[in-house]
C-alpha positions as MATLAB code, in Angstrom:
seq = 'XXXXXXXXXXXXXXXXXXXXXXXXXXXXXXXXXXXXXXXXXXXXXXXXXXXXXXXXXXXXXXXXXXXXXXXXXXXXXXXXXXXXXXXXXXXXXXXXXXXXXXXXXXXXXXXXXXXXXXXXXXXXXXXXXXXXXXXXXXXX';
ca = [
     -75.033  -59.634  -87.048;
     -76.628  -62.112  -89.448;
     -73.217  -63.654  -90.063;
     -72.783  -64.498  -86.380;
     -75.747  -66.821  -86.044;
     -78.732  -68.400  -87.773;
     -81.394  -66.915  -85.548;
     -82.228  -64.692  -82.628;
     -81.736  -67.455  -80.051;
     -78.247  -68.220  -81.326;
     -77.294  -64.536  -81.451;
     -78.541  -64.011  -77.901;
     -76.524  -67.022  -76.736;
     -73.432  -65.488  -78.348;
     -74.208  -62.193  -76.620;
     -74.439  -63.986  -73.266;
     -71.112  -65.707  -73.921;
     -69.504  -62.367  -74.763;
     -70.958  -60.860  -71.556;
     -69.608  -63.728  -69.448;
     -66.141  -63.170  -70.889;
     -66.464  -59.392  -70.468;
     -65.972  -58.741  -74.202;
     -67.306  -55.427  -75.458;
     -69.099  -54.800  -78.726;
     -67.455  -52.176  -80.929;
     -69.192  -50.785  -84.006;
     -66.636  -49.265  -86.326;
     -68.921  -47.565  -88.840;
     -72.412  -46.126  -89.081;
     -74.620  -43.984  -86.887;
     -74.220  -46.310  -83.866;
     -70.425  -46.123  -83.952;
     -68.838  -46.761  -80.566;
     -68.053  -49.309  -77.875;
     -70.930  -50.996  -76.068;
     -70.634  -52.762  -72.727;
     -72.357  -56.184  -72.898;
     -74.011  -55.620  -69.529;
     -75.531  -52.246  -70.345;
     -76.697  -50.670  -73.577;
     -74.644  -53.185  -75.563;
     -76.888  -56.044  -74.419;
     -80.004  -54.205  -75.557;
     -78.348  -53.307  -78.848;
     -77.261  -56.901  -79.412;
     -80.801  -58.124  -78.642;
     -82.196  -55.592  -81.121;
     -79.777  -56.778  -83.812;
     -80.698  -60.388  -83.060;
     -84.374  -59.612  -83.522;
     -83.711  -57.779  -86.770;
     -81.564  -60.634  -88.092;
     -84.320  -63.139  -87.262;
     -86.909  -60.938  -88.964;
     -84.739  -60.548  -92.064;
     -84.090  -64.278  -92.227;
     -87.819  -65.044  -92.105;
     -88.532  -62.392  -94.769;
     -85.901  -63.889  -97.115;
     -87.329  -67.369  -96.541;
     -90.861  -66.218  -97.373;
     -89.718  -64.420 -100.535;
     -87.708  -67.477 -101.649;
     -90.733  -69.744 -101.227;
     -92.910  -67.252 -103.137;
     -90.362  -67.167 -105.962;
     -90.226  -70.959 -106.155;
     -94.038  -71.180 -106.263;
     -94.160  -68.528 -108.989;
     -91.546  -70.409 -111.031;
     -93.517  -73.676 -110.659;
     -96.657  -71.923 -111.952;
     -94.669  -70.888 -115.039;
     -93.527  -74.481 -115.568;
     -89.995  -73.974 -114.310;
     -88.574  -76.443 -111.844;
     -85.292  -76.014 -110.042;
     -82.470  -78.463 -109.861;
     -80.216  -80.070 -112.386;
     -81.607  -81.341 -115.689;
     -82.268  -85.060 -115.940;
     -79.448  -87.088 -117.459;
     -81.521  -90.206 -118.156;
     -84.543  -90.371 -120.414;
     -87.096  -93.192 -120.152;
     -85.420  -95.158 -122.953;
     -82.024  -95.073 -121.238;
     -83.549  -96.228 -117.966;
     -85.366  -99.113 -119.662;
     -82.169 -100.109 -121.511;
     -80.090  -99.986 -118.312;
     -82.653 -102.123 -116.475;
     -82.767 -104.682 -119.291;
     -78.968 -104.921 -119.307;
     -78.928 -105.388 -115.537;
     -81.613 -108.074 -115.794;
     -79.295 -109.939 -118.225;
     -76.523 -109.794 -115.596;
     -74.391 -107.020 -117.090;
     -72.223 -105.298 -114.468;
     -73.162 -101.714 -113.582;
     -69.816 -100.184 -114.735;
     -70.334 -101.858 -118.127;
     -73.876 -100.490 -118.306;
     -72.547  -96.973 -117.644;
     -70.092  -97.358 -120.553;
     -72.922  -98.411 -122.905;
     -75.158  -95.433 -122.061;
     -74.686  -92.013 -123.681;
     -76.177  -88.769 -122.330;
     -78.507  -87.387 -125.046;
     -78.776  -83.697 -124.069;
     -77.294  -80.940 -121.951;
     -73.743  -79.848 -121.308;
     -72.591  -83.481 -120.949;
     -74.194  -84.562 -124.220;
     -72.302  -87.449 -125.797;
     -70.589  -88.476 -122.554;
     -71.286  -91.505 -120.405;
     -73.139  -91.145 -117.095;
     -71.262  -91.908 -113.908;
     -71.453  -95.369 -112.385;
     -73.028  -93.772 -109.291;
     -75.823  -92.310 -111.448;
     -76.514  -95.710 -112.983;
     -76.647  -97.288 -109.532;
     -79.095  -94.571 -108.495;
     -81.553  -95.158 -111.363;
     -81.365  -98.904 -110.906;
     -81.887  -98.584 -107.135;
     -84.985  -96.385 -107.696;
     -86.633  -99.457 -109.172;
     -85.205 -101.815 -106.575;
     -83.246 -103.411 -109.431;
     -79.838 -103.396 -107.806;
     -78.739 -103.202 -104.181;
     -76.283 -100.404 -103.409;
     -72.669 -101.473 -103.801;
     -73.408 -104.402 -106.144;
];
């Protein structure tokens, strides 16, 4: 049921749509195996599943937030590692201040660490670090 919708309200709306089109719910496996009429016991069963899916979704969300908080306490932060160090940013800004084009700046910079070590950052990444400072309008 959790694959049908994001929450109980959406699952119940799907159930109502199925009822309007007189489509029955058939469970192929498990202890509740059988065909359920959407107007009778099937509606109650679908509502129960919707409630359980909503409850499970909220539980997963809470556990994810707890895990992220625990990781932060241990000094771990999610996301991709930073490509630019402070020196690279300062160098890129100084080049831009001298009128060097952003694609040329990207070719002059070299990524110091990580899986892309030794490669040049993308032009989009250079635009992003320059825009963070207000140093270059997007698309320039």
